Amino acid sequence: MPLEKHADDELGRRIAHIGDQFAISGDFLYGEELRNGHINTTYRACYRTEDGHEDRYILQRINDYVFKDPAQVMRNVEKVTRHITWKLLRRRRNAAGQTLTLYPARGGRNYIVLPEEGGMWRCYNNIEDTHTYDVVENTRQAYQAGYAFGSFQDLISDMNPEDIKESIPDFHNTPKRYQNLEASAAADVKGRLAACTAEMELVRSWAPEFSRLTDMQARGEIPTRITHNDTKINNVMLDAETDAAVCVIDLDTVMPGLVLYDFGDMVRTATCMASEDEEDLSKVVMQMPFFESLAEGYLDAAHEFLTPAEVDNLAFAGWLITTEIGIRFLTDYLDGDLYFRTEKPEHNLIRARNQFKLAQSIRRNLPEMEKYIRRLVRAYRK
Ligand code: GN1
Ligand code: MG
C-alpha cells in the first residue's frame, strides 16, 4: 500500500520543520509516516536537490518512555554506525547507502530536542532501493535475514564492550520479564486479568524453563557479546529487486547480550507467515522450510564464532523469546497499554495470544529444529 504523502497539510509542515533542524539541503517536497515499528515515531522526508534529484531521509523521535536515557541511546548508536562504516571502508567497500549514517543537527549533536515535537529527534539516510517485510513470503527472504543478522553480529563483535551501555536494563532477561508479568497480574490495575486466565496458566506451566539461558550466562557457559537485540524480520532491509540483504536497521537496543536471543527473535519473526497481529490463530504456525533457510543463512555468517553451547541452544532460543515477547505483550495489556503502540482495544492481548500460539508451534518442532542445526554444523566441519 503506498504511503500517504504530506506536503502542505499540518503533518507535512511538522515534518518539514523537523527536517529543517538537520544537515539536509534541497527543497522539502513531502513527508510520509512509516508505521512498522511499535516504539519510535518515524517519518520519511523527501527533498529536491539543486541538481534535480530527490533525496530521502528518515526522521525519528526516540520514545523516552521506553528509552529512559535517549542521549545514551544516541551515544551507542553513534558508536555502532561509525564502527560499521569504519569496517566497511577498511574492506574497501563503498559504505555509503548500505549502512545507517546519522546527520548532524543544529547545535552540533547528532540529535535535537524539540519540545514542540515531543522530544528527541534524529536523522538517518534512507536506504534506497530496498524494502522490508513484516512477514516472510519465501525461504530466500528467511535465508537473507539470517545471513544479514549473523553478519551484523560479526561486524560489531570487536567493538569495545565498555563503549556500549545498556539502553534498557534486563531487556532479554526472561525470568525478570516473567516476574514483571506476575507483578502486573497481582496489581491488575485495569481489571483485565479475568480476560487472560488461560494465558496466565500456560505461562506459569512454562516458567521453570525461563532461566535456562540467563543461568548459563551467569555460570559463564555462554558468552556475553554485543548483540542487536531486536532482530525482527522488518529490521533488515532487502534489495527491492533481488531480496538480497542490504542493511540491518533499528540499532537502539544494540548492547551486551546473548546471540541466542538474536537468533531466537529471527525464528519468532521469520518462520511464520502470519504477523504478530493475526487474530486467526490457525494461521499462526512455524514452518520448518523457513526455519531451515533461516538457520542456514545465519550459520553461513556466524558458524565460525559460535561456541558449541550456543549452537546447542539456537532452536530453544526461538521458543524462549517468542514466549518472552508474549509475556511482554500480556504485561502491557494488564498495565493498560503503556509500552507498545496499539491500534485497537485488546491489541496487546491479541498479540500475546498470537505469540503463545506460535511458541506452542515452535515447541512442537524443537526436536526437528535441533536435528537440522546439528546436520548443518556437521557439514561445516567437513
Ligand atoms: C518492539 O521497535 P520495534 O517495533 O522494532 C520492541 C521489541 C519487540 C517488538 C515486538 C525497544 O520493536 O523488543 O520484540 O516490538 N522494541 C523495544 O514486535 O522494546
Ligand atoms: Mg525496535
Tab-separated table of C-alpha atoms and ligand atoms in Angstrom:
chain	number	residue	atom	x	y	z
A	1	MET	CA	0.000	0.000	0.000
A	2	PRO	CA	1.556	3.360	-0.968
A	3	LEU	CA	2.098	5.725	1.936
A	4	GLU	CA	0.169	8.952	2.167
A	5	LYS	CA	2.290	11.954	1.138
A	6	HIS	CA	2.056	15.064	3.291
A	7	ALA	CA	3.210	18.419	1.925
A	8	ASP	CA	1.035	21.397	2.760
A	9	ASP	CA	-1.088	19.875	5.492
A	10	GLU	CA	-0.312	20.004	9.209
A	11	LEU	CA	1.754	16.824	9.294
A	12	GLY	CA	3.696	17.891	6.188
A	13	ARG	CA	4.586	21.205	7.816
A	14	ARG	CA	5.677	19.457	11.011
A	15	ILE	CA	7.891	17.011	9.108
A	16	ALA	CA	9.441	19.909	7.181
A	17	HIS	CA	10.108	21.701	10.471
A	18	ILE	CA	11.821	18.653	11.981
A	19	GLY	CA	13.879	18.088	8.820
A	20	ASP	CA	14.904	21.739	8.891
A	21	GLN	CA	16.932	21.049	12.053
A	22	PHE	CA	19.328	18.688	10.259
A	23	ALA	CA	22.158	18.984	7.736
A	24	ILE	CA	19.878	18.453	4.764
A	25	SER	CA	19.980	20.596	1.635
A	26	GLY	CA	17.325	20.940	-1.038
A	27	ASP	CA	13.664	21.906	-1.093
A	28	PHE	CA	11.218	19.940	1.008
A	29	LEU	CA	8.772	18.066	-1.219
A	30	TYR	CA	6.729	15.895	1.109
A	31	GLY	CA	6.846	13.625	4.170
A	32	GLU	CA	5.370	10.214	4.945
A	33	GLU	CA	4.766	8.343	8.176
A	34	LEU	CA	6.325	4.857	8.445
A	35	ARG	CA	4.342	2.781	10.877
A	36	ASN	CA	6.029	-0.608	11.084
A	37	GLY	CA	7.692	-0.211	14.494
A	38	HIS	CA	5.905	-0.440	17.853
A	39	ILE	CA	8.056	2.091	19.677
A	40	ASN	CA	9.501	5.158	17.923
A	41	THR	CA	7.698	7.648	15.686
A	42	THR	CA	9.215	7.572	12.201
A	43	TYR	CA	8.808	9.874	9.186
A	44	ARG	CA	10.479	9.856	5.801
A	45	ALA	CA	11.103	13.243	4.227
A	46	CYS	CA	11.784	13.847	0.544
A	47	TYR	CA	13.753	16.823	-0.815
A	48	ARG	CA	14.540	18.118	-4.319
A	49	THR	CA	18.261	18.783	-4.604
A	50	GLU	CA	19.820	21.576	-6.648
A	51	ASP	CA	20.676	19.196	-9.470
A	52	GLY	CA	17.094	17.966	-9.643
A	53	HIS	CA	17.440	14.668	-7.751
A	54	GLU	CA	15.139	13.541	-4.985
A	55	ASP	CA	16.870	12.725	-1.688
A	56	ARG	CA	15.073	10.982	1.137
A	57	TYR	CA	15.849	10.970	4.855
A	58	ILE	CA	14.492	9.196	7.910
A	59	LEU	CA	13.411	11.394	10.824
A	60	GLN	CA	12.760	9.567	14.052
A	61	ARG	CA	11.648	10.519	17.532
A	62	ILE	CA	13.129	8.329	20.237
A	63	ASN	CA	10.426	7.112	22.604
A	64	ASP	CA	11.538	8.306	26.028
A	65	TYR	CA	9.011	6.209	27.920
A	66	VAL	CA	10.799	3.125	26.557
A	67	PHE	CA	14.328	4.567	26.489
A	68	LYS	CA	14.801	6.358	29.793
A	69	ASP	CA	18.076	7.929	28.672
A	70	PRO	CA	17.722	8.764	24.958
A	71	ALA	CA	21.066	10.624	24.889
A	72	GLN	CA	22.757	7.386	25.959
A	73	VAL	CA	20.917	5.525	23.192
A	74	MET	CA	22.327	8.065	20.741
A	75	ARG	CA	25.862	7.625	22.047
A	76	ASN	CA	25.528	3.866	21.479
A	77	VAL	CA	24.026	4.289	18.014
A	78	GLU	CA	26.756	6.763	17.044
A	79	LYS	CA	29.466	4.301	18.001
A	80	VAL	CA	27.810	1.380	16.279
A	81	THR	CA	27.187	3.216	12.992
A	82	ARG	CA	30.710	4.640	12.947
A	83	HIS	CA	32.287	1.300	13.764
A	84	ILE	CA	30.413	-0.359	10.907
A	85	THR	CA	31.298	2.424	8.475
A	86	TRP	CA	34.938	2.138	9.536
A	87	LYS	CA	34.898	-1.577	8.970
A	88	LEU	CA	33.250	-1.416	5.580
A	89	LEU	CA	35.629	1.307	4.434
A	90	ARG	CA	38.617	-0.754	5.614
A	91	ARG	CA	37.333	-3.577	3.476
A	92	ARG	CA	37.274	-1.068	0.603
A	93	ARG	CA	33.567	-1.487	0.249
A	94	ASN	CA	31.605	1.595	-0.519
A	95	ALA	CA	29.728	2.046	2.718
A	96	ALA	CA	27.548	4.905	1.511
A	97	GLY	CA	23.943	3.910	1.162
A	98	GLN	CA	24.458	0.476	2.698
A	99	THR	CA	24.741	1.475	6.285
A	100	LEU	CA	22.913	3.867	8.553
A	101	THR	CA	24.518	7.286	8.875
A	102	LEU	CA	23.438	9.970	11.313
A	103	TYR	CA	23.133	13.535	10.065
A	104	PRO	CA	24.291	16.365	12.323
A	105	ALA	CA	21.680	18.636	13.824
A	106	ARG	CA	21.637	22.342	14.564
A	107	GLY	CA	23.749	22.858	17.691
A	108	GLY	CA	26.410	20.259	16.890
A	109	ARG	CA	24.927	16.976	18.062
A	110	ASN	CA	23.539	14.056	16.121
A	111	TYR	CA	20.130	14.730	17.583
A	112	ILE	CA	17.981	17.628	18.615
A	113	VAL	CA	15.417	18.070	21.343
A	114	LEU	CA	12.228	19.652	20.036
A	115	PRO	CA	9.787	20.162	22.916
A	116	GLU	CA	7.039	21.159	20.460
A	117	GLU	CA	7.542	17.796	18.713
A	118	GLY	CA	7.565	15.682	21.846
A	119	GLY	CA	11.260	15.164	22.495
A	120	MET	CA	14.454	13.953	20.909
A	121	TRP	CA	14.789	13.582	17.130
A	122	ARG	CA	17.498	12.165	14.895
A	123	CYS	CA	18.007	11.900	11.159
A	124	TYR	CA	19.327	8.945	9.122
A	125	ASN	CA	19.886	8.405	5.423
A	126	ASN	CA	17.079	6.470	3.759
A	127	ILE	CA	18.460	3.178	2.443
A	128	GLU	CA	17.302	3.408	-1.187
A	129	ASP	CA	16.094	0.620	-3.487
A	130	THR	CA	15.267	-1.645	-0.586
A	131	HIS	CA	12.178	-2.792	1.237
A	132	THR	CA	11.249	-4.625	4.409
A	133	TYR	CA	8.803	-7.422	5.093
A	134	ASP	CA	6.585	-7.714	8.138
A	135	VAL	CA	6.295	-11.446	7.467
A	136	VAL	CA	8.332	-13.784	5.279
A	137	GLU	CA	6.916	-14.916	1.964
A	138	ASN	CA	9.598	-17.301	0.799
A	139	THR	CA	12.663	-19.172	2.021
A	140	ARG	CA	15.097	-16.845	0.249
A	141	GLN	CA	13.970	-13.953	2.439
A	142	ALA	CA	14.442	-16.111	5.529
A	143	TYR	CA	17.966	-17.069	4.414
A	144	GLN	CA	18.855	-13.431	3.714
A	145	ALA	CA	17.529	-12.241	7.065
A	146	GLY	CA	19.557	-14.882	8.893
A	147	TYR	CA	22.664	-14.015	6.921
A	148	ALA	CA	22.205	-10.266	7.498
A	149	PHE	CA	21.870	-10.511	11.278
A	150	GLY	CA	24.701	-13.065	11.520
A	151	SER	CA	26.962	-10.713	9.543
A	152	PHE	CA	25.840	-7.804	11.692
A	153	GLN	CA	26.842	-9.670	14.877
A	154	ASP	CA	30.186	-10.325	13.236
A	155	LEU	CA	30.614	-6.649	12.243
A	156	ILE	CA	30.086	-5.402	15.799
A	157	SER	CA	31.831	-8.308	17.536
A	158	ASP	CA	35.084	-6.375	18.005
A	159	MET	CA	33.598	-3.197	19.428
A	160	ASN	CA	34.779	-2.206	22.863
A	161	PRO	CA	32.075	-3.507	25.247
A	162	GLU	CA	32.889	-0.644	27.633
A	163	ASP	CA	31.710	1.775	24.945
A	164	ILE	CA	28.207	0.381	24.756
A	165	LYS	CA	25.874	0.929	27.683
A	166	GLU	CA	22.659	-0.962	28.359
A	167	SER	CA	19.893	1.130	26.793
A	168	ILE	CA	17.210	-0.945	28.556
A	169	PRO	CA	18.391	-2.940	31.571
A	170	ASP	CA	17.378	-6.621	31.638
A	171	PHE	CA	15.939	-6.290	28.147
A	172	HIS	CA	16.123	-10.010	27.408
A	173	ASN	CA	16.021	-11.365	30.912
A	174	THR	CA	13.123	-13.787	30.577
A	175	PRO	CA	12.807	-14.593	34.317
A	176	LYS	CA	12.603	-10.845	35.088
A	177	ARG	CA	10.038	-10.381	32.323
A	178	TYR	CA	8.016	-13.145	33.918
A	179	GLN	CA	8.307	-11.556	37.390
A	180	ASN	CA	7.023	-8.301	35.893
A	181	LEU	CA	4.057	-10.158	34.456
A	182	GLU	CA	3.218	-11.672	37.835
A	183	ALA	CA	3.511	-8.227	39.449
A	184	SER	CA	1.160	-6.712	36.847
A	185	ALA	CA	-1.277	-9.606	37.281
A	186	ALA	CA	-1.252	-9.115	41.072
A	187	ALA	CA	-1.901	-5.372	40.683
A	188	ASP	CA	-4.441	-5.802	37.862
A	189	VAL	CA	-4.839	-2.021	37.628
A	190	LYS	CA	-7.253	-2.143	34.688
A	191	GLY	CA	-9.275	-5.134	35.866
A	192	ARG	CA	-8.180	-7.114	32.806
A	193	LEU	CA	-6.790	-10.219	34.488
A	194	ALA	CA	-10.069	-12.096	34.167
A	195	ALA	CA	-9.709	-11.945	30.364
A	196	CYS	CA	-6.408	-13.788	30.370
A	197	THR	CA	-6.534	-16.601	32.906
A	198	ALA	CA	-5.819	-19.269	30.270
A	199	GLU	CA	-2.742	-17.354	29.108
A	200	MET	CA	-1.509	-16.909	32.672
A	201	GLU	CA	-1.900	-20.613	33.304
A	202	LEU	CA	0.083	-21.503	30.196
A	203	VAL	CA	2.908	-19.120	31.083
A	204	ARG	CA	3.081	-20.453	34.632
A	205	SER	CA	3.376	-24.004	33.356
A	206	TRP	CA	6.407	-22.978	31.288
A	207	ALA	CA	8.065	-20.831	33.981
A	208	PRO	CA	10.657	-23.411	35.159
A	209	GLU	CA	12.368	-23.135	31.763
A	210	PHE	CA	12.624	-19.351	31.587
A	211	SER	CA	16.028	-19.055	33.253
A	212	ARG	CA	17.878	-21.596	31.131
A	213	LEU	CA	19.886	-19.079	29.078
A	214	THR	CA	20.408	-16.446	31.780
A	215	ASP	CA	21.603	-19.201	34.151
A	216	MET	CA	24.070	-20.481	31.563
A	217	GLN	CA	25.252	-16.912	31.040
A	218	ALA	CA	25.706	-16.388	34.797
A	219	ARG	CA	27.723	-19.615	35.014
A	220	GLY	CA	29.896	-18.465	32.112
A	221	GLU	CA	28.766	-21.320	29.874
A	222	ILE	CA	27.663	-18.982	27.097
A	223	PRO	CA	29.442	-15.688	26.361
A	224	THR	CA	28.061	-12.190	26.642
A	225	ARG	CA	28.628	-10.405	23.328
A	226	ILE	CA	27.477	-7.178	21.750
A	227	THR	CA	24.218	-8.070	20.076
A	228	HIS	CA	21.370	-6.392	18.205
A	229	ASN	CA	18.512	-7.493	20.486
A	230	ASP	CA	15.657	-6.619	18.129
A	231	THR	CA	16.210	-8.841	15.113
A	232	LYS	CA	12.685	-8.981	13.807
A	233	ILE	CA	12.419	-9.560	10.100
A	234	ASN	CA	11.293	-5.992	9.395
A	235	ASN	CA	14.533	-4.684	10.872
A	236	VAL	CA	16.514	-5.865	7.860
A	237	MET	CA	16.406	-4.010	4.550
A	238	LEU	CA	16.423	-6.277	1.497
A	239	ASP	CA	17.204	-5.256	-2.076
A	240	ALA	CA	13.971	-4.214	-3.787
A	241	GLU	CA	14.649	-6.367	-6.834
A	242	THR	CA	16.670	-9.322	-5.645
A	243	ASP	CA	15.742	-9.553	-1.926
A	244	ALA	CA	19.457	-9.761	-1.102
A	245	ALA	CA	20.177	-8.435	2.394
A	246	VAL	CA	21.463	-4.867	2.305
A	247	CYS	CA	21.409	-3.379	5.776
A	248	VAL	CA	20.304	-4.053	9.330
A	249	ILE	CA	18.391	-1.193	10.977
A	250	ASP	CA	16.921	-0.269	14.381
A	251	LEU	CA	20.125	-0.061	16.405
A	252	ASP	CA	18.642	1.338	19.627
A	253	THR	CA	18.943	-1.896	21.552
A	254	VAL	CA	22.461	-2.831	20.428
A	255	MET	CA	24.088	-3.680	23.751
A	256	PRO	CA	25.749	-6.560	25.595
A	257	GLY	CA	23.558	-9.639	25.348
A	258	LEU	CA	23.305	-13.196	24.072
A	259	VAL	CA	23.440	-14.053	20.376
A	260	LEU	CA	20.841	-16.689	21.206
A	261	TYR	CA	18.160	-14.089	21.815
A	262	ASP	CA	19.035	-12.530	18.454
A	263	PHE	CA	18.677	-15.826	16.664
A	264	GLY	CA	15.550	-16.606	18.658
A	265	ASP	CA	13.862	-13.399	17.551
A	266	MET	CA	14.615	-14.293	13.937
A	267	VAL	CA	12.897	-17.647	14.480
A	268	ARG	CA	9.956	-15.796	16.006
A	269	THR	CA	9.527	-13.424	13.077
A	270	ALA	CA	10.889	-15.268	10.032
A	271	THR	CA	9.401	-18.754	10.252
A	272	CYS	CA	5.702	-17.914	10.341
A	273	MET	CA	3.678	-16.366	7.530
A	274	ALA	CA	1.243	-14.656	9.891
A	275	SER	CA	2.069	-11.360	11.590
A	276	GLU	CA	2.067	-10.669	15.330
A	277	ASP	CA	-1.331	-9.037	14.856
A	278	GLU	CA	-3.017	-12.050	13.259
A	279	GLU	CA	-6.181	-12.942	15.150
A	280	ASP	CA	-6.910	-16.151	13.274
A	281	LEU	CA	-4.644	-18.368	15.335
A	282	SER	CA	-4.984	-21.283	12.927
A	283	LYS	CA	-2.625	-19.294	10.677
A	284	VAL	CA	-0.029	-18.878	13.392
A	285	VAL	CA	2.260	-21.831	12.834
A	286	MET	CA	6.000	-22.061	12.383
A	287	GLN	CA	7.126	-23.650	9.155
A	288	MET	CA	10.200	-25.847	9.009
A	289	PRO	CA	11.325	-24.820	5.494
A	290	PHE	CA	11.617	-21.208	6.650
A	291	PHE	CA	13.483	-22.294	9.758
A	292	GLU	CA	15.901	-24.354	7.699
A	293	SER	CA	16.726	-21.455	5.387
A	294	LEU	CA	16.973	-19.010	8.255
A	295	ALA	CA	19.370	-21.287	10.144
A	296	GLU	CA	21.440	-21.821	7.008
A	297	GLY	CA	21.724	-18.079	6.375
A	298	TYR	CA	22.585	-17.363	9.980
A	299	LEU	CA	25.148	-20.128	10.320
A	300	ASP	CA	26.756	-19.256	6.984
A	301	ALA	CA	27.588	-15.906	8.565
A	302	ALA	CA	28.103	-16.947	12.190
A	303	HIS	CA	29.296	-20.559	12.417
A	304	GLU	CA	32.936	-19.557	12.847
A	305	PHE	CA	32.405	-17.588	16.031
A	306	LEU	CA	29.627	-19.540	17.749
A	307	THR	CA	30.557	-21.866	20.613
A	308	PRO	CA	29.106	-25.400	20.816
A	309	ALA	CA	26.911	-24.368	23.762
A	310	GLU	CA	25.459	-21.526	21.706
A	311	VAL	CA	24.785	-23.825	18.761
A	312	ASP	CA	23.029	-26.317	21.040
A	313	ASN	CA	20.550	-23.688	22.216
A	314	LEU	CA	19.640	-21.968	18.944
A	315	ALA	CA	16.330	-23.758	18.496
A	316	PHE	CA	15.391	-23.445	22.166
A	317	ALA	CA	16.022	-19.688	21.971
A	318	GLY	CA	13.314	-19.437	19.286
A	319	TRP	CA	10.763	-20.839	21.702
A	320	LEU	CA	12.067	-18.811	24.648
A	321	ILE	CA	11.963	-15.394	23.059
A	322	THR	CA	8.586	-15.983	21.448
A	323	THR	CA	7.267	-16.761	24.923
A	324	GLU	CA	9.104	-13.736	26.318
A	325	ILE	CA	7.570	-11.348	23.786
A	326	GLY	CA	4.155	-12.876	24.515
A	327	ILE	CA	4.796	-12.196	28.199
A	328	ARG	CA	5.713	-8.581	27.411
A	329	PHE	CA	2.553	-8.028	25.339
A	330	LEU	CA	0.439	-9.581	28.092
A	331	THR	CA	2.123	-7.473	30.775
A	332	ASP	CA	1.446	-4.330	28.749
A	333	TYR	CA	-2.172	-5.371	28.298
A	334	LEU	CA	-2.569	-5.735	32.077
A	335	ASP	CA	-0.780	-2.416	32.672
A	336	GLY	CA	-3.136	-0.554	30.318
A	337	ASP	CA	-1.082	-0.395	27.072
A	338	LEU	CA	1.695	1.926	28.157
A	339	TYR	CA	4.645	0.497	26.241
A	340	PHE	CA	3.740	-0.803	22.789
A	341	ARG	CA	1.842	1.321	20.296
A	342	THR	CA	-1.644	-0.168	19.958
A	343	GLU	CA	-4.263	0.435	17.321
A	344	LYS	CA	-7.309	-1.204	18.860
A	345	PRO	CA	-8.625	-2.263	22.261
A	346	GLU	CA	-7.165	-5.601	23.340
A	347	HIS	CA	-4.423	-5.243	20.704
A	348	ASN	CA	-1.786	-6.349	23.193
A	349	LEU	CA	-3.906	-9.306	24.307
A	350	ILE	CA	-4.356	-10.340	20.675
A	351	ARG	CA	-0.590	-10.139	20.163
A	352	ALA	CA	0.093	-12.104	23.354
A	353	ARG	CA	-2.280	-14.907	22.315
A	354	ASN	CA	-0.674	-14.942	18.886
A	355	GLN	CA	2.819	-15.260	20.359
A	356	PHE	CA	1.804	-18.047	22.746
A	357	LYS	CA	0.260	-19.936	19.853
A	358	LEU	CA	3.492	-19.525	17.904
A	359	ALA	CA	5.533	-20.593	20.921
A	360	GLN	CA	3.477	-23.794	21.158
A	361	SER	CA	4.056	-24.447	17.490
A	362	ILE	CA	7.822	-23.885	17.801
A	363	ARG	CA	7.914	-26.089	20.900
A	364	ARG	CA	6.419	-28.989	18.994
A	365	ASN	CA	9.077	-28.614	16.312
A	366	LEU	CA	12.069	-28.323	18.673
A	367	PRO	CA	13.439	-31.869	18.178
A	368	GLU	CA	13.334	-31.481	14.412
A	369	MET	CA	14.847	-27.982	14.574
A	370	GLU	CA	17.694	-29.204	16.765
A	371	LYS	CA	18.336	-32.111	14.454
A	372	TYR	CA	18.553	-29.785	11.477
A	373	ILE	CA	21.034	-27.472	13.232
A	374	ARG	CA	23.246	-30.431	14.121
A	375	ARG	CA	23.216	-31.500	10.491
A	376	LEU	CA	24.207	-28.044	9.286
A	377	VAL	CA	27.012	-27.779	11.801
A	378	ARG	CA	28.392	-31.198	10.820
A	379	ALA	CA	28.534	-30.035	7.205
A	380	TYR	CA	30.774	-27.043	8.113
A	381	ARG	CA	33.239	-29.344	9.825
A	382	LYS	CA	33.824	-31.332	6.671
B	1	GN1	C1	9.478	-3.572	19.594
B	1	GN1	O1	10.561	-1.140	17.755
B	1	GN1	P1	10.120	-2.457	17.237
B	1	GN1	O2	8.715	-2.487	16.824
B	1	GN1	O3	11.108	-2.919	16.179
B	1	GN1	C2	10.325	-3.951	20.791
B	1	GN1	C3	10.920	-5.336	20.595
B	1	GN1	C4	9.796	-6.342	20.376
B	1	GN1	C5	8.956	-5.883	19.212
B	1	GN1	C6	7.757	-6.790	19.041
B	1	GN1	C7	12.703	-1.403	22.250
B	1	GN1	O4	10.309	-3.485	18.450
B	1	GN1	O5	11.635	-5.717	21.733
B	1	GN1	O6	10.338	-7.594	20.079
B	1	GN1	O7	8.471	-4.546	19.396
B	1	GN1	N1	11.391	-2.973	20.986
B	1	GN1	C8	11.638	-2.431	22.193
B	1	GN1	O8	7.241	-6.610	17.771
B	1	GN1	O9	11.022	-2.766	23.198
B	2	MG	MG	12.853	-1.601	17.724
